[in-house]
Structure formats: structure tokens, C-alpha cells
PDB file of C-alpha atoms and ligand atoms in Angstrom:
ATOM      1  CA  UNK A   1      -6.199 -18.560  -8.247  1.00  0.00           C
ATOM      2  CA  UNK A   2      -3.390 -16.622 -10.685  1.00  0.00           C
ATOM      3  CA  UNK A   3      -2.662 -13.302  -9.392  1.00  0.00           C
ATOM      4  CA  UNK A   4      -0.828 -10.747 -12.092  1.00  0.00           C
ATOM      5  CA  UNK A   5       1.179  -7.780 -11.134  1.00  0.00           C
ATOM      6  CA  UNK A   6      -0.038  -4.771 -13.668  1.00  0.00           C
ATOM      7  CA  UNK A   7       0.573  -0.811 -13.816  1.00  0.00           C
ATOM      8  CA  UNK A   8      -2.528   1.027 -12.479  1.00  0.00           C
ATOM      9  CA  UNK A   9      -4.782   2.549 -14.699  1.00  0.00           C
ATOM     10  CA  UNK A  10      -7.741   5.005 -14.389  1.00  0.00           C
ATOM     11  CA  UNK A  11      -9.397   1.714 -15.063  1.00  0.00           C
ATOM     12  CA  UNK A  12      -8.428   0.499 -11.677  1.00  0.00           C
ATOM     13  CA  UNK A  13      -9.017   3.420 -10.182  1.00  0.00           C
ATOM     14  CA  UNK A  14     -12.702   3.202 -10.908  1.00  0.00           C
ATOM     15  CA  UNK A  15     -12.647  -0.376 -10.207  1.00  0.00           C
ATOM     16  CA  UNK A  16     -11.124   0.259  -6.741  1.00  0.00           C
ATOM     17  CA  UNK A  17     -13.064   3.480  -5.749  1.00  0.00           C
ATOM     18  CA  UNK A  18     -15.990   1.322  -3.872  1.00  0.00           C
ATOM     19  CA  UNK A  19     -14.113  -0.165  -2.054  1.00  0.00           C
ATOM     20  CA  UNK A  20     -11.394   3.013  -0.644  1.00  0.00           C
ATOM     21  CA  UNK A  21     -13.799   4.532   1.426  1.00  0.00           C
ATOM     22  CA  UNK A  22     -15.091   1.562   3.210  1.00  0.00           C
ATOM     23  CA  UNK A  23     -11.322   0.666   3.886  1.00  0.00           C
ATOM     24  CA  UNK A  24      -9.330   3.761   4.306  1.00  0.00           C
ATOM     25  CA  UNK A  25     -12.643   5.748   5.996  1.00  0.00           C
ATOM     26  CA  UNK A  26     -11.202   9.081   7.246  1.00  0.00           C
ATOM     27  CA  UNK A  27      -8.000   8.490   5.307  1.00  0.00           C
ATOM     28  CA  UNK A  28      -9.780   7.484   1.906  1.00  0.00           C
ATOM     29  CA  UNK A  29      -8.271   8.849  -1.439  1.00  0.00           C
ATOM     30  CA  UNK A  30     -10.225  10.466  -3.856  1.00  0.00           C
ATOM     31  CA  UNK A  31     -10.503   9.288  -7.389  1.00  0.00           C
ATOM     32  CA  UNK A  32      -9.017  12.523  -8.170  1.00  0.00           C
ATOM     33  CA  UNK A  33      -6.425  11.913  -6.377  1.00  0.00           C
ATOM     34  CA  UNK A  34      -5.606   8.692  -7.415  1.00  0.00           C
ATOM     35  CA  UNK A  35      -5.278  10.150 -11.324  1.00  0.00           C
ATOM     36  CA  UNK A  36      -2.615  12.550  -9.954  1.00  0.00           C
ATOM     37  CA  UNK A  37      -0.766   9.894  -7.820  1.00  0.00           C
ATOM     38  CA  UNK A  38      -0.794   7.156 -11.443  1.00  0.00           C
ATOM     39  CA  UNK A  39       0.542  10.169 -13.599  1.00  0.00           C
ATOM     40  CA  UNK A  40       3.268  11.194 -11.450  1.00  0.00           C
ATOM     41  CA  UNK A  41       6.032   7.977 -13.004  1.00  0.00           C
ATOM     42  CA  UNK A  42       8.942   8.946 -12.164  1.00  0.00           C
ATOM     43  CA  UNK A  43       8.450   9.456  -8.779  1.00  0.00           C
ATOM     44  CA  UNK A  44       5.608   7.335  -7.763  1.00  0.00           C
ATOM     45  CA  UNK A  45       5.079   3.639  -8.759  1.00  0.00           C
ATOM     46  CA  UNK A  46       0.889   2.158  -8.731  1.00  0.00           C
ATOM     47  CA  UNK A  47       0.090  -1.264  -9.157  1.00  0.00           C
ATOM     48  CA  UNK A  48      -3.363  -3.387  -9.388  1.00  0.00           C
ATOM     49  CA  UNK A  49      -3.169  -6.916  -8.526  1.00  0.00           C
ATOM     50  CA  UNK A  50      -5.444  -8.738 -10.949  1.00  0.00           C
ATOM     51  CA  UNK A  51      -6.504 -12.536 -11.699  1.00  0.00           C
ATOM     52  CA  UNK A  52      -6.525 -14.337 -15.118  1.00  0.00           C
ATOM     53  CA  UNK A  53      -9.763 -12.773 -16.210  1.00  0.00           C
ATOM     54  CA  UNK A  54      -8.385  -8.980 -15.344  1.00  0.00           C
ATOM     55  CA  UNK A  55     -10.825  -8.991 -12.157  1.00  0.00           C
ATOM     56  CA  UNK A  56      -8.892  -5.847  -9.542  1.00  0.00           C
ATOM     57  CA  UNK A  57      -7.947  -8.208  -6.581  1.00  0.00           C
ATOM     58  CA  UNK A  58      -5.948  -5.447  -4.992  1.00  0.00           C
ATOM     59  CA  UNK A  59      -3.313  -2.300  -5.799  1.00  0.00           C
ATOM     60  CA  UNK A  60      -0.328  -0.434  -4.400  1.00  0.00           C
ATOM     61  CA  UNK A  61       1.640   2.038  -4.878  1.00  0.00           C
ATOM     62  CA  UNK A  62       5.297   2.801  -3.511  1.00  0.00           C
ATOM     63  CA  UNK A  63       7.197   6.664  -3.793  1.00  0.00           C
ATOM     64  CA  UNK A  64      10.722   6.863  -4.045  1.00  0.00           C
ATOM     65  CA  UNK A  65      12.926   9.862  -3.186  1.00  0.00           C
ATOM     66  CA  UNK A  66      16.660   9.407  -3.649  1.00  0.00           C
ATOM     67  CA  UNK A  67      17.428   6.297  -1.605  1.00  0.00           C
ATOM     68  CA  UNK A  68      14.344   5.919   0.100  1.00  0.00           C
ATOM     69  CA  UNK A  69      11.410   4.451  -0.442  1.00  0.00           C
ATOM     70  CA  UNK A  70       7.695   5.664   1.166  1.00  0.00           C
ATOM     71  CA  UNK A  71       4.927   2.132   0.959  1.00  0.00           C
ATOM     72  CA  UNK A  72       2.197   4.404   0.203  1.00  0.00           C
ATOM     73  CA  UNK A  73      -1.274   1.979   0.069  1.00  0.00           C
ATOM     74  CA  UNK A  74      -1.736  -1.600  -0.225  1.00  0.00           C
ATOM     75  CA  UNK A  75      -5.509  -2.540  -0.093  1.00  0.00           C
ATOM     76  CA  UNK A  76      -7.032  -5.905  -1.317  1.00  0.00           C
ATOM     77  CA  UNK A  77     -10.653  -6.661  -2.453  1.00  0.00           C
ATOM     78  CA  UNK A  78     -11.965  -7.931   0.367  1.00  0.00           C
ATOM     79  CA  UNK A  79     -13.281 -11.201  -1.130  1.00  0.00           C
ATOM     80  CA  UNK A  80      -9.802 -12.103  -1.933  1.00  0.00           C
ATOM     81  CA  UNK A  81      -8.098 -11.434   1.097  1.00  0.00           C
ATOM     82  CA  UNK A  82      -5.899 -13.964   2.924  1.00  0.00           C
ATOM     83  CA  UNK A  83      -4.832 -15.613  -0.445  1.00  0.00           C
ATOM     84  CA  UNK A  84      -1.064 -13.977  -0.911  1.00  0.00           C
ATOM     85  CA  UNK A  85      -2.096 -10.952  -2.892  1.00  0.00           C
ATOM     86  CA  UNK A  86      -1.044  -8.125  -0.919  1.00  0.00           C
ATOM     87  CA  UNK A  87       1.738 -10.449  -0.060  1.00  0.00           C
ATOM     88  CA  UNK A  88       2.725 -10.318  -3.833  1.00  0.00           C
ATOM     89  CA  UNK A  89       1.605  -6.465  -4.463  1.00  0.00           C
ATOM     90  CA  UNK A  90       4.437  -5.616  -1.561  1.00  0.00           C
ATOM     91  CA  UNK A  91       6.957  -7.749  -3.226  1.00  0.00           C
ATOM     92  CA  UNK A  92       6.314  -6.307  -6.425  1.00  0.00           C
ATOM     93  CA  UNK A  93       7.007  -2.532  -4.573  1.00  0.00           C
ATOM     94  CA  UNK A  94       9.926  -3.820  -2.841  1.00  0.00           C
ATOM     95  CA  UNK A  95      11.371  -4.933  -6.201  1.00  0.00           C
ATOM     96  CA  UNK A  96      10.639  -1.737  -7.904  1.00  0.00           C
ATOM     97  CA  UNK A  97      12.649   0.175  -4.739  1.00  0.00           C
ATOM     98  CA  UNK A  98      15.274  -2.266  -5.387  1.00  0.00           C
ATOM     99  CA  UNK A  99      15.706  -1.286  -9.018  1.00  0.00           C
ATOM    100  CA  UNK A 100      15.559   2.427  -8.159  1.00  0.00           C
ATOM    101  CA  UNK A 101      18.287   1.528  -5.863  1.00  0.00           C
ATOM    102  CA  UNK A 102      16.728   2.654  -2.366  1.00  0.00           C
ATOM    103  CA  UNK A 103      18.294   1.369  -0.097  1.00  0.00           C
ATOM    104  CA  UNK A 104      15.448   1.262   2.956  1.00  0.00           C
ATOM    105  CA  UNK A 105      11.590   1.041   2.631  1.00  0.00           C
ATOM    106  CA  UNK A 106       9.594   3.616   5.442  1.00  0.00           C
ATOM    107  CA  UNK A 107       5.456   2.611   5.906  1.00  0.00           C
ATOM    108  CA  UNK A 108       2.737   4.687   8.296  1.00  0.00           C
ATOM    109  CA  UNK A 109       0.368   1.738   9.946  1.00  0.00           C
ATOM    110  CA  UNK A 110      -1.903   2.403  11.772  1.00  0.00           C
ATOM    111  CA  UNK A 111      -1.890   0.995  15.246  1.00  0.00           C
ATOM    112  CA  UNK A 112      -5.074  -1.151  15.500  1.00  0.00           C
ATOM    113  CA  UNK A 113      -4.802  -2.452  11.947  1.00  0.00           C
ATOM    114  CA  UNK A 114      -3.575  -6.347  13.352  1.00  0.00           C
ATOM    115  CA  UNK A 115      -4.139  -7.931   9.395  1.00  0.00           C
ATOM    116  CA  UNK A 116      -1.909  -5.223   7.747  1.00  0.00           C
ATOM    117  CA  UNK A 117       1.134  -5.258  10.920  1.00  0.00           C
ATOM    118  CA  UNK A 118       0.815  -9.166  10.657  1.00  0.00           C
ATOM    119  CA  UNK A 119       1.614  -8.186   6.462  1.00  0.00           C
ATOM    120  CA  UNK A 120       4.284  -5.870   7.096  1.00  0.00           C
ATOM    121  CA  UNK A 121       6.203  -7.381  10.148  1.00  0.00           C
ATOM    122  CA  UNK A 122       5.781 -11.187   7.519  1.00  0.00           C
ATOM    123  CA  UNK A 123       7.146  -8.733   4.565  1.00  0.00           C
ATOM    124  CA  UNK A 124      10.455  -8.002   6.984  1.00  0.00           C
ATOM    125  CA  UNK A 125       9.161  -4.513   8.300  1.00  0.00           C
ATOM    126  CA  UNK A 126      10.137  -3.781  11.726  1.00  0.00           C
ATOM    127  CA  UNK A 127       8.070  -1.288  13.902  1.00  0.00           C
ATOM    128  CA  UNK A 128      10.971   1.184  14.793  1.00  0.00           C
ATOM    129  CA  UNK A 129       8.632   4.348  16.044  1.00  0.00           C
ATOM    130  CA  UNK A 130       5.363   5.654  16.501  1.00  0.00           C
ATOM    131  CA  UNK A 131       3.607   8.528  15.444  1.00  0.00           C
ATOM    132  CA  UNK A 132       0.942   9.966  18.298  1.00  0.00           C
ATOM    133  CA  UNK A 133      -2.703  11.249  16.830  1.00  0.00           C
ATOM    134  CA  UNK A 134      -0.969  10.686  13.017  1.00  0.00           C
ATOM    135  CA  UNK A 135      -4.463   9.453  11.921  1.00  0.00           C
ATOM    136  CA  UNK A 136      -8.258   9.930  12.694  1.00  0.00           C
ATOM    137  CA  UNK A 137      -8.152  13.870  13.552  1.00  0.00           C
ATOM    138  CA  UNK A 138      -5.575  12.860  15.964  1.00  0.00           C
ATOM    139  CA  UNK A 139      -7.469  10.016  17.621  1.00  0.00           C
ATOM    140  CA  UNK A 140      -5.247   7.326  15.829  1.00  0.00           C
ATOM    141  CA  UNK A 141      -1.472   6.420  16.396  1.00  0.00           C
ATOM    142  CA  UNK A 142       0.258   5.262  13.423  1.00  0.00           C
ATOM    143  CA  UNK A 143       3.811   3.415  13.685  1.00  0.00           C
ATOM    144  CA  UNK A 144       6.530   3.305  11.769  1.00  0.00           C
ATOM    145  CA  UNK A 145       8.100   0.292  10.167  1.00  0.00           C
ATOM    146  CA  UNK A 146      11.020  -0.149   7.901  1.00  0.00           C
ATOM    147  CA  UNK A 147      13.305  -1.997   6.483  1.00  0.00           C
ATOM    148  CA  UNK A 148      16.372  -2.524   4.421  1.00  0.00           C
ATOM    149  CA  UNK A 149      15.273  -3.242   0.646  1.00  0.00           C
TER     150      UNK A 149
HETATM  151  C1  LIG B 201      -3.782  -5.635   5.281  1.00  0.00           C
HETATM  152  C2  LIG B 201      -4.527  -6.574   4.064  1.00  0.00           C
HETATM  153  C3  LIG B 201      -3.849  -5.468   2.318  1.00  0.00           C
HETATM  154  C4  LIG B 201      -3.349  -7.604   3.773  1.00  0.00           C
HETATM  155  O1  LIG B 201      -3.924  -8.339   2.445  1.00  0.00           O
HETATM  156  P1  LIG B 201      -4.360  -9.753   1.959  1.00  0.00           P
HETATM  157  O2  LIG B 201      -4.109  -9.982   0.528  1.00  0.00           O
HETATM  158  O3  LIG B 201      -4.987 -10.291   2.295  1.00  0.00           O
HETATM  159  O4  LIG B 201      -2.590 -10.575   2.892  1.00  0.00           O
HETATM  160  P2  LIG B 201      -2.283 -12.095   2.066  1.00  0.00           P
HETATM  161  O5  LIG B 201      -2.891 -12.935   1.656  1.00  0.00           O
HETATM  162  O6  LIG B 201      -1.220 -11.324   1.408  1.00  0.00           O
HETATM  163  O7  LIG B 201      -1.746 -12.136   3.454  1.00  0.00           O
HETATM  164  C5  LIG B 201       0.214 -11.886   3.605  1.00  0.00           C
HETATM  165  C6  LIG B 201       0.280 -12.799   4.963  1.00  0.00           C
HETATM  166  O8  LIG B 201      -0.301 -11.086   5.735  1.00  0.00           O
HETATM  167  C7  LIG B 201      -0.340 -11.710   7.185  1.00  0.00           C
HETATM  168  N1  LIG B 201      -2.210 -11.273   7.144  1.00  0.00           N
HETATM  169  C8  LIG B 201      -2.937 -10.299   6.399  1.00  0.00           C
HETATM  170  N2  LIG B 201      -4.116 -10.298   6.650  1.00  0.00           N
HETATM  171  C9  LIG B 201      -4.185 -11.101   8.129  1.00  0.00           C
HETATM  172  C10 LIG B 201      -4.640 -11.005   8.688  1.00  0.00           C
HETATM  173  N3  LIG B 201      -6.527 -10.374   9.098  1.00  0.00           N
HETATM  174  N4  LIG B 201      -4.706 -10.858  10.470  1.00  0.00           N
HETATM  175  C11 LIG B 201      -3.709 -11.894  10.638  1.00  0.00           C
HETATM  176  N5  LIG B 201      -2.702 -11.673   9.246  1.00  0.00           N
HETATM  177  C12 LIG B 201      -2.748 -11.527   8.516  1.00  0.00           C
HETATM  178  C13 LIG B 201      -0.555 -13.005   6.929  1.00  0.00           C
HETATM  179  O9  LIG B 201       1.185 -13.355   8.144  1.00  0.00           O
HETATM  180  C14 LIG B 201      -0.207 -13.448   5.864  1.00  0.00           C
HETATM  181  O10 LIG B 201      -0.238 -14.798   5.404  1.00  0.00           O
HETATM  182  P3  LIG B 201      -0.932 -16.191   5.994  1.00  0.00           P
HETATM  183  O11 LIG B 201      -1.780 -15.548   5.226  1.00  0.00           O
HETATM  184  O12 LIG B 201       0.067 -16.966   4.977  1.00  0.00           O
HETATM  185  O13 LIG B 201      -0.710 -16.122   6.528  1.00  0.00           O
HETATM  186  C15 LIG B 201      -5.890  -6.590   4.017  1.00  0.00           C
HETATM  187  O14 LIG B 201      -6.646  -6.627   4.933  1.00  0.00           O
HETATM  188  C16 LIG B 201      -6.713  -5.057   3.732  1.00  0.00           C
HETATM  189  O15 LIG B 201      -6.300  -4.187   2.047  1.00  0.00           O
HETATM  190  N6  LIG B 201      -6.630  -4.325   4.487  1.00  0.00           N
HETATM  191  C17 LIG B 201      -8.214  -2.804   4.502  1.00  0.00           C
HETATM  192  C18 LIG B 201      -6.811  -1.534   3.568  1.00  0.00           C
HETATM  193  C19 LIG B 201      -5.566  -1.821   4.897  1.00  0.00           C
HETATM  194  O16 LIG B 201      -5.352  -1.468   6.062  1.00  0.00           O
HETATM  195  N7  LIG B 201      -4.305  -1.302   4.221  1.00  0.00           N
HETATM  196  C20 LIG B 201      -3.184  -1.426   4.916  1.00  0.00           C
HETATM  197  C21 LIG B 201      -2.673   0.307   4.998  1.00  0.00           C
HETATM  198  S1  LIG B 201      -1.284   0.652   5.461  1.00  0.00           S
END
């Protein structure tokens, strides 16, 4: 499977919406929220991972303000998991942060999301803090992770 990274478009938003609620539950974003996010190209960088035929495999976004980058979302369509899609997406976000002269990058991840914590640890992030009750209306903690860009 070849994986290419392209700028996220409104068509990608439509393609990801069926997966968004299933993956992110109460934290799921609406299509409208995504459209607003991708329109803000000054601070934000949203990308889709696509295969050779253009099918969307995953998506991700990062925001850079000053020297600080924040990963906003990363998702891989279930049938394409464990094939390096998210690794490729995160590498693209880090390259963008580097291009924008950010010096450090942060993210939050649910404490019970073992797959994502393993993904970010493998990408060089370390866990620096816990935000109590950050998700699910106070029920689930967030782990804050950071790495140098
Ligand atoms: C987390 C997620 C993005 C990983 O996507 P993916 O494309 O399957 O990840 P990759 O194939 O690029 O995996 C890269 C590395 O991450 C780690 N990893 C990924 N999924 C893992 C899992 N289920 N269990 C353990 N480690 C995992 C491994 O180190 C993996 O390398 P390896 O396959 O060589 O062992 C995907 O499971 C997903 O979309 N989950 C739902 C949405 C989500 O939780 N997003 C993150 C929110 S912060």
C-alpha cells in the first residue's frame, strides 16, 4: 500500500465523518467544525493520507502558534490500521512544525488510549503531565505528551 500525504479538502471531511463519531465519541467534531479548521491555513495544517487510488486512509491536523505546536487530531480508518498510516501522518505534522520554526510540540491523549500512546511514544513523545477529567465530561484523564521539534 502506498501512502501519500495531501492537504485535507472538504471531500476528505465528508469521507472521514462516518468514522469520526465511532473513533472519538463525545469528543467527535462536526463536519462544520472541520471545515472551519481546514480554512484556517494561517495557524493550522490539516492533511489526509491517501492510497494510490486516492482513497482516504487517515487524517491529521496540527496548530502552530509562535514556537509551540499542538497536534489537534490523528485518525486512521479502521481497516488500514497498523500499516504505518498514522506514523506517516505524524511525521508530516512534525515536518510542518519544523518548517514553521516551532521548537516544541504538545498533544493530549486519553489515558485509556493505548494505541495512540504507543504511537506517540514511538514517534519520540514523552508523557509530561496528566489533566484530570479532561475527557468524557470529567470521567477520563488526559495524558499530556511533548517532544522537541
Ligand atoms: C492511534 C491510531 C491513530 C494509530 O493509527 P495506525 O495507522 O494504526 O498507526 P501506525 O500503523 O502508524 O502505527 C505506528 C506505531 O504506533 C504504535 N501502535 C499503533 N497502533 C497500536 C496498537 N493498537 N497497539 C500498540 N501499538 C500501536 C506501534 O508502535 C506502531 O508501530 P508498529 O506497527 O511498527 O508496531 C489509530 O488506532 C486510530 O485512528 N485510533 C482512533 C483514533 C485515535 O485514537 N486517535 C488518536 C487521538 S490522540
